[in-house]
mmCIF file of N, CA, C and O in Angstrom:
data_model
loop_
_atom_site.group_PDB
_atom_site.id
_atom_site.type_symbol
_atom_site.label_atom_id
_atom_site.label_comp_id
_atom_site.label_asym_id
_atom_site.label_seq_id
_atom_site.Cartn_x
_atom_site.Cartn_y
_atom_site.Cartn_z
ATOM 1 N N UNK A 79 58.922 -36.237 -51.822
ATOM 2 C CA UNK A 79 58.170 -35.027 -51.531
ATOM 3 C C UNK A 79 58.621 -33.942 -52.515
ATOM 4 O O UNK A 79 59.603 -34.320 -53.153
ATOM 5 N N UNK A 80 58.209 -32.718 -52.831
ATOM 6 C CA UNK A 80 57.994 -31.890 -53.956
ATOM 7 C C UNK A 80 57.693 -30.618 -52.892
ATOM 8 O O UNK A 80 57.318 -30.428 -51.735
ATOM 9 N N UNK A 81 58.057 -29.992 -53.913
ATOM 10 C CA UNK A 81 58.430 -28.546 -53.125
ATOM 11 C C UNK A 81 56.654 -28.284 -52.567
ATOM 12 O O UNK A 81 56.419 -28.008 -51.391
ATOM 13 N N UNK A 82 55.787 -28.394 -53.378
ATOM 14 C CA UNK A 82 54.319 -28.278 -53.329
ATOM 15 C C UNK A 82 54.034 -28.767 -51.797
ATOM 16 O O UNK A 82 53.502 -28.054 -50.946
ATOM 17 N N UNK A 83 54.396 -29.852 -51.632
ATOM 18 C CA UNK A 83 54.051 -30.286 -50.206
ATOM 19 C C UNK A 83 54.965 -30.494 -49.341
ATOM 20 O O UNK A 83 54.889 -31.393 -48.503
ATOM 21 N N UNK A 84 56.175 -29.487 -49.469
ATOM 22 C CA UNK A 84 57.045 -28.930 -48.512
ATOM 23 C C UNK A 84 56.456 -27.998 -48.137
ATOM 24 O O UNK A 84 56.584 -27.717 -46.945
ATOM 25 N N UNK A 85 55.649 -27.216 -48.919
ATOM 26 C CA UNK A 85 54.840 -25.685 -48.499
ATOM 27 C C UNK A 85 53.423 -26.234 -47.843
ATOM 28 O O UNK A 85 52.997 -25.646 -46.849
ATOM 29 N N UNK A 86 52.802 -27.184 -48.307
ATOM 30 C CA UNK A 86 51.748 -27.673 -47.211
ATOM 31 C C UNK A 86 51.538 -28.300 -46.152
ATOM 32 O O UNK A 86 50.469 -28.429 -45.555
ATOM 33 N N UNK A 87 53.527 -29.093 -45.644
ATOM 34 C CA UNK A 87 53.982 -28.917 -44.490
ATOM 35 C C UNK A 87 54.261 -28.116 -43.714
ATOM 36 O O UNK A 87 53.895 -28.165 -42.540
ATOM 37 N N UNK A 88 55.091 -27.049 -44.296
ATOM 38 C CA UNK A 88 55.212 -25.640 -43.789
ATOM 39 C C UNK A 88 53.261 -24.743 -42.989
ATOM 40 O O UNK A 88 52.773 -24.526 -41.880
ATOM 41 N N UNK A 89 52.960 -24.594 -44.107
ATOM 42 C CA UNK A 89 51.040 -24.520 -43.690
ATOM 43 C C UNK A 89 50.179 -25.175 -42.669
ATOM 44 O O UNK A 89 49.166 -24.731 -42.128
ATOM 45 N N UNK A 90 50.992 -26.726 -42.455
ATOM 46 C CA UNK A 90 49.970 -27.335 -41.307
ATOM 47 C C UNK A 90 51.186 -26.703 -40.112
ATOM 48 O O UNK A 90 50.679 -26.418 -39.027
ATOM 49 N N UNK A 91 52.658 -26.477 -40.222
ATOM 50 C CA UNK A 91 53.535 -26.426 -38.783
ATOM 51 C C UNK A 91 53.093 -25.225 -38.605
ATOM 52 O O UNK A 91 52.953 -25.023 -37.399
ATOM 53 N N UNK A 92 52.678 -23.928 -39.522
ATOM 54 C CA UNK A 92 52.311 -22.230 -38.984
ATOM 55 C C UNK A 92 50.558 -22.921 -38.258
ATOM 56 O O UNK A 92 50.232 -22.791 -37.078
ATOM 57 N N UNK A 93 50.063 -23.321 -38.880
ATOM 58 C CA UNK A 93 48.605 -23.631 -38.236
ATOM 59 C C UNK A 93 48.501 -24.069 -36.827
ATOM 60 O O UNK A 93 47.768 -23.588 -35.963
ATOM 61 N N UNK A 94 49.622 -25.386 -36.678
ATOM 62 C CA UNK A 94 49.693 -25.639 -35.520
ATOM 63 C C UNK A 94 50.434 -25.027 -34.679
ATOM 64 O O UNK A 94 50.556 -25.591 -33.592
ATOM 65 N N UNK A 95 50.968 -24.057 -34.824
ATOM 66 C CA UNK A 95 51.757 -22.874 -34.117
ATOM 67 C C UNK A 95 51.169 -21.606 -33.808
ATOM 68 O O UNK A 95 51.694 -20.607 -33.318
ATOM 69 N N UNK A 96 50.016 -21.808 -34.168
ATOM 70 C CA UNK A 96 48.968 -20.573 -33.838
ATOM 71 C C UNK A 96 48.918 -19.497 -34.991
ATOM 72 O O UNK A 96 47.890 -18.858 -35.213
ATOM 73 N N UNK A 97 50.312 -19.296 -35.855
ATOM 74 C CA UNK A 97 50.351 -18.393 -37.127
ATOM 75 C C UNK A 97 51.508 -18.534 -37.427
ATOM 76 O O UNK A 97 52.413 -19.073 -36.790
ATOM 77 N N UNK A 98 51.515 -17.945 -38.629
ATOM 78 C CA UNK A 98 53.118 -18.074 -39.554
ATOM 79 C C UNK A 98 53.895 -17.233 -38.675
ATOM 80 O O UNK A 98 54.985 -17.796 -38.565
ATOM 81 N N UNK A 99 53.888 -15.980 -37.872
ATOM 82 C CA UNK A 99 54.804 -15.343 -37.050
ATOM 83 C C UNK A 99 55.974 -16.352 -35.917
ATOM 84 O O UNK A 99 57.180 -16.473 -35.703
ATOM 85 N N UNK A 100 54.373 -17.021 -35.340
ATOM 86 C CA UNK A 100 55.138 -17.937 -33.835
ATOM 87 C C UNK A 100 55.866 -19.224 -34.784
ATOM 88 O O UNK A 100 56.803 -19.692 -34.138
ATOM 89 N N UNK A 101 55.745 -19.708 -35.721
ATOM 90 C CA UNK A 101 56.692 -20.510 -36.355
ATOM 91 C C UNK A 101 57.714 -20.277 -36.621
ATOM 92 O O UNK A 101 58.642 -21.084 -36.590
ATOM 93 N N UNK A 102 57.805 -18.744 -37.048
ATOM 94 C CA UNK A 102 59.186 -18.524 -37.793
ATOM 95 C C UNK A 102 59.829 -17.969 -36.195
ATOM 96 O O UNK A 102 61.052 -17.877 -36.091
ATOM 97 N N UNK A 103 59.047 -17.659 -35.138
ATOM 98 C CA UNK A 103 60.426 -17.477 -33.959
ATOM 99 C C UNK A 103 60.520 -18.788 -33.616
ATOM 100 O O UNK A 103 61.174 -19.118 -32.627
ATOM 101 N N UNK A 104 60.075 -19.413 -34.154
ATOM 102 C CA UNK A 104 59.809 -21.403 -32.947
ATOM 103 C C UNK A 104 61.479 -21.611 -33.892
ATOM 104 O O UNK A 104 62.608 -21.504 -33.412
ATOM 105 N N UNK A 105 61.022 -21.984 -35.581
ATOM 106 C CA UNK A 105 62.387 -21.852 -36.214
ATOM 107 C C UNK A 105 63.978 -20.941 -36.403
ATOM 108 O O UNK A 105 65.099 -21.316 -36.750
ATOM 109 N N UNK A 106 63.533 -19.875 -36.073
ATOM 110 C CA UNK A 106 64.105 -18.743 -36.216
ATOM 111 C C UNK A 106 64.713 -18.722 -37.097
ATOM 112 O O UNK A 106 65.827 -19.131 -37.423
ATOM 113 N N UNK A 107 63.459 -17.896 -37.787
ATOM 114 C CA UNK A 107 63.408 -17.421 -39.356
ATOM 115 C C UNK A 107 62.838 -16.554 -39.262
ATOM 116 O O UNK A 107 62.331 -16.378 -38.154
ATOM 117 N N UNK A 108 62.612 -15.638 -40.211
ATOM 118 C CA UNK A 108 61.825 -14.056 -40.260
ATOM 119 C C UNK A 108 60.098 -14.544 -40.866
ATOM 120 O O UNK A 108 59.702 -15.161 -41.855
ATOM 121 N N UNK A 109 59.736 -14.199 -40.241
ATOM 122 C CA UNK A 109 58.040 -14.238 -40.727
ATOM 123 C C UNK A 109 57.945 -13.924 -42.408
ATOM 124 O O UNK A 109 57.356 -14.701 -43.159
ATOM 125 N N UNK A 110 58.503 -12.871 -42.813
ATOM 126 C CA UNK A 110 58.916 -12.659 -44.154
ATOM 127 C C UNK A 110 59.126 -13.832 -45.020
ATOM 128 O O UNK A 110 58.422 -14.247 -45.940
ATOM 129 N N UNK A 111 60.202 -14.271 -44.560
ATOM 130 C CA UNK A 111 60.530 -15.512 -45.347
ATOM 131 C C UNK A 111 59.819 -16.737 -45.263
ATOM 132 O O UNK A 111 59.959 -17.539 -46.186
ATOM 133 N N UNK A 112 59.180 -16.974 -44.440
ATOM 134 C CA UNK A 112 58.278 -17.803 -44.186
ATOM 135 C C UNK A 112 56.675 -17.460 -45.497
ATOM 136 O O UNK A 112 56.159 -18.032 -46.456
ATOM 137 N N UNK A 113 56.492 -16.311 -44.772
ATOM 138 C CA UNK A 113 55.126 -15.686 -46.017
ATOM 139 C C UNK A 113 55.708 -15.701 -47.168
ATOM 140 O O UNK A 113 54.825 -16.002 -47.971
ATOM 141 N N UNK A 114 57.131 -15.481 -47.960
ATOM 142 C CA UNK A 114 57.332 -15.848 -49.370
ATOM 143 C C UNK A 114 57.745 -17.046 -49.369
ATOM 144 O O UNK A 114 58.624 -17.073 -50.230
ATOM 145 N N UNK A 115 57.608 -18.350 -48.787
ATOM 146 C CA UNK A 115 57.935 -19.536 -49.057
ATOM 147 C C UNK A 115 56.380 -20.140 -49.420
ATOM 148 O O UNK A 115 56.189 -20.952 -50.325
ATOM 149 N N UNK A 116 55.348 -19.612 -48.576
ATOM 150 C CA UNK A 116 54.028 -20.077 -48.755
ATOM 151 C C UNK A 116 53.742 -19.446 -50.257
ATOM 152 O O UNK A 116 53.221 -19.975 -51.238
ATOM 153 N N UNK A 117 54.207 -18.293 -50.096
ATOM 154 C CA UNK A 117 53.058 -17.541 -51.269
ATOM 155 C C UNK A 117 53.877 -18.140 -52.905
ATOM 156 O O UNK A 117 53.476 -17.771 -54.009
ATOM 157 N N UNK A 118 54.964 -19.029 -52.707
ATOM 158 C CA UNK A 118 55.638 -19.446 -53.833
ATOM 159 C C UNK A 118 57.206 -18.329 -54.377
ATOM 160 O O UNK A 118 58.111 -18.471 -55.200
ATOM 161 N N UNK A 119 56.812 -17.244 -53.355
ATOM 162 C CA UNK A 119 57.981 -16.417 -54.038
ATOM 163 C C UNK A 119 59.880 -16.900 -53.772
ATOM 164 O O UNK A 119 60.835 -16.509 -54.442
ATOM 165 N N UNK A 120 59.887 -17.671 -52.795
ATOM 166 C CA UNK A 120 61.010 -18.632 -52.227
ATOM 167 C C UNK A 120 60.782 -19.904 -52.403
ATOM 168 O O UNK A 120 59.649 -20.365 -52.258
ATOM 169 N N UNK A 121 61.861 -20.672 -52.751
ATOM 170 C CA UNK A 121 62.063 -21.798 -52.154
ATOM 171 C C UNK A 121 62.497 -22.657 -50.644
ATOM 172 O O UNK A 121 63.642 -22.580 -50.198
ATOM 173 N N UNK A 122 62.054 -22.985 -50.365
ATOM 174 C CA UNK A 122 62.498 -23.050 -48.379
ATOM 175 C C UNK A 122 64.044 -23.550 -48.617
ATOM 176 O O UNK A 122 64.384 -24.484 -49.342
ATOM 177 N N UNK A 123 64.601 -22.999 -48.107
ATOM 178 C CA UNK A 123 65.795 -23.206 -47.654
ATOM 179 C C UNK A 123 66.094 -24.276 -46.401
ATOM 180 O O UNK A 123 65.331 -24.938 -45.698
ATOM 181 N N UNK A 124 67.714 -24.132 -46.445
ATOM 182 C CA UNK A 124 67.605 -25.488 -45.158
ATOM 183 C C UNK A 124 67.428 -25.030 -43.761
ATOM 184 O O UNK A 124 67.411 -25.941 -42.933
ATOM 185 N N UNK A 125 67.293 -23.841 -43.319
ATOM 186 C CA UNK A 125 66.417 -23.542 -41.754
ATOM 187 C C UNK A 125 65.276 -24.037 -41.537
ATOM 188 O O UNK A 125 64.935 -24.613 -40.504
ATOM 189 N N UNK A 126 64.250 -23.732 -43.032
ATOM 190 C CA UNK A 126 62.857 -23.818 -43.256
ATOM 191 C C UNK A 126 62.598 -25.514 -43.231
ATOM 192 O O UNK A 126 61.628 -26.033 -42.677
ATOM 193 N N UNK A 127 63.520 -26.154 -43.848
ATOM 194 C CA UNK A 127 63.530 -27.836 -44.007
ATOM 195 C C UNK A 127 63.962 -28.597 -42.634
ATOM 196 O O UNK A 127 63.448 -29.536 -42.026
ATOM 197 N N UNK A 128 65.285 -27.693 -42.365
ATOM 198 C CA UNK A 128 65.768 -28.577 -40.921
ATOM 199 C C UNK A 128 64.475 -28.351 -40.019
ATOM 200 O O UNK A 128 64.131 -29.396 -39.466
ATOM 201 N N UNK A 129 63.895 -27.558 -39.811
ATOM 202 C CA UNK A 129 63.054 -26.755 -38.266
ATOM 203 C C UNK A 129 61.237 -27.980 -38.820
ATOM 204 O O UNK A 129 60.278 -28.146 -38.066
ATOM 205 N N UNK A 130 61.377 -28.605 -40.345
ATOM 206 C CA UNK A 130 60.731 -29.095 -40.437
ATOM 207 C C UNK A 130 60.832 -30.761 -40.145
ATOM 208 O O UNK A 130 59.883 -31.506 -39.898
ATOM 209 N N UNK A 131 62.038 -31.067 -40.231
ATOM 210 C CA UNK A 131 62.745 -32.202 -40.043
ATOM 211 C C UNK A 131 62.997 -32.818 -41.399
ATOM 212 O O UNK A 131 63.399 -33.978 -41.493
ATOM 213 N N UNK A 132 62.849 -32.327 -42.074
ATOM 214 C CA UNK A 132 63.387 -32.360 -43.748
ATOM 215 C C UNK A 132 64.985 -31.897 -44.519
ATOM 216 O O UNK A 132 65.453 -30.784 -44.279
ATOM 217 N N UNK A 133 65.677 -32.829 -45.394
ATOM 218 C CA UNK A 133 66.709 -32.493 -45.794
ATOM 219 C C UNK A 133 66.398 -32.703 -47.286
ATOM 220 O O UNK A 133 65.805 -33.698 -47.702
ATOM 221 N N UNK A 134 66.733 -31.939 -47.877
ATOM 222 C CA UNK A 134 67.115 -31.231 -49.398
ATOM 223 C C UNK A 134 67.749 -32.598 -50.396
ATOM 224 O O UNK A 134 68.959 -32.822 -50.439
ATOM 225 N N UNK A 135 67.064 -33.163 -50.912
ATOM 226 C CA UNK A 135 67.917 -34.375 -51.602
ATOM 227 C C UNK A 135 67.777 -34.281 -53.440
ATOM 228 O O UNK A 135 66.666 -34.291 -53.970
ATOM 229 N N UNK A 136 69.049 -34.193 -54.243
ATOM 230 C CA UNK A 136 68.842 -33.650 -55.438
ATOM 231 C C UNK A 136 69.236 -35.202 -56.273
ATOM 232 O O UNK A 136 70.261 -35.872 -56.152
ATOM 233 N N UNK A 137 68.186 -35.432 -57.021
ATOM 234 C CA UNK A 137 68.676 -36.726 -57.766
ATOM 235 C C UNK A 137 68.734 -36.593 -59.022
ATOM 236 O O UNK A 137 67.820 -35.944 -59.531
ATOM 237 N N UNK A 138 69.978 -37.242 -60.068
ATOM 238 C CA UNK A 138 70.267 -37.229 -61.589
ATOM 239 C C UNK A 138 69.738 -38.246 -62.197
ATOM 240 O O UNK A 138 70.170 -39.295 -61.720
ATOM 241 N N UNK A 139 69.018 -38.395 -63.010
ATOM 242 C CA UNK A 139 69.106 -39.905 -63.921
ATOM 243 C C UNK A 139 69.393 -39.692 -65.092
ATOM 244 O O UNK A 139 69.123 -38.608 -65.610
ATOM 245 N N UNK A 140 69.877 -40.479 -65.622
ATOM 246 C CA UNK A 140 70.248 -40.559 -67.271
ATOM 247 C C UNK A 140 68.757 -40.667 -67.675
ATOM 248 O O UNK A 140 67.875 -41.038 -66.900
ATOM 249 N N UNK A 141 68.569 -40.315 -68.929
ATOM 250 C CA UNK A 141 67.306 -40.082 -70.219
ATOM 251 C C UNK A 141 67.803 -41.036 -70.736
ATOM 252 O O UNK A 141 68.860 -41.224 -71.338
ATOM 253 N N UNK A 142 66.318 -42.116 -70.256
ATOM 254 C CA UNK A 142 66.196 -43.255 -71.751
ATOM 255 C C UNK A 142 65.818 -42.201 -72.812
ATOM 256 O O UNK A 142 65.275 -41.107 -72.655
ATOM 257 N N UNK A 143 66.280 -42.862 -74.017
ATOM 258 C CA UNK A 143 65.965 -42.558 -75.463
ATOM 259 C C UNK A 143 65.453 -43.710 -76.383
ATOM 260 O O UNK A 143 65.190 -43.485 -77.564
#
């Protein structure tokens, strides 16, 4: 998954929560931060990931040449 459709997970959990407000008290997170995670100005953090059931996974690979 990609941050892109971490935010269009985020979009269907505010939808099915009636609005981005009742999500961010369901998570307890600030509505704020929630509206700059949609609008691209944040990256979701791990409240925004855990409350989604998502964890943060960073992977290295070596460059073929």
């Amino acid at each position: 998954m990609n941050v892109d459709q971490v935010r269009e997970a985020l979009r269907r959990a505010c939808k099915k929560a009636g609005s981005q407000k009742a999500w961010a008290e369901q998570a307890q997170v600030t509505g704020a931060y929630v509206n700059d995670v949609l609008k691209g100005k944040r990256d979701p953090g791990d409240a925004i990931l855990k409350a989604l059931g998502l964890e943060r996974v960073v992977v290295y690979r070596k460059v073929r040449k």
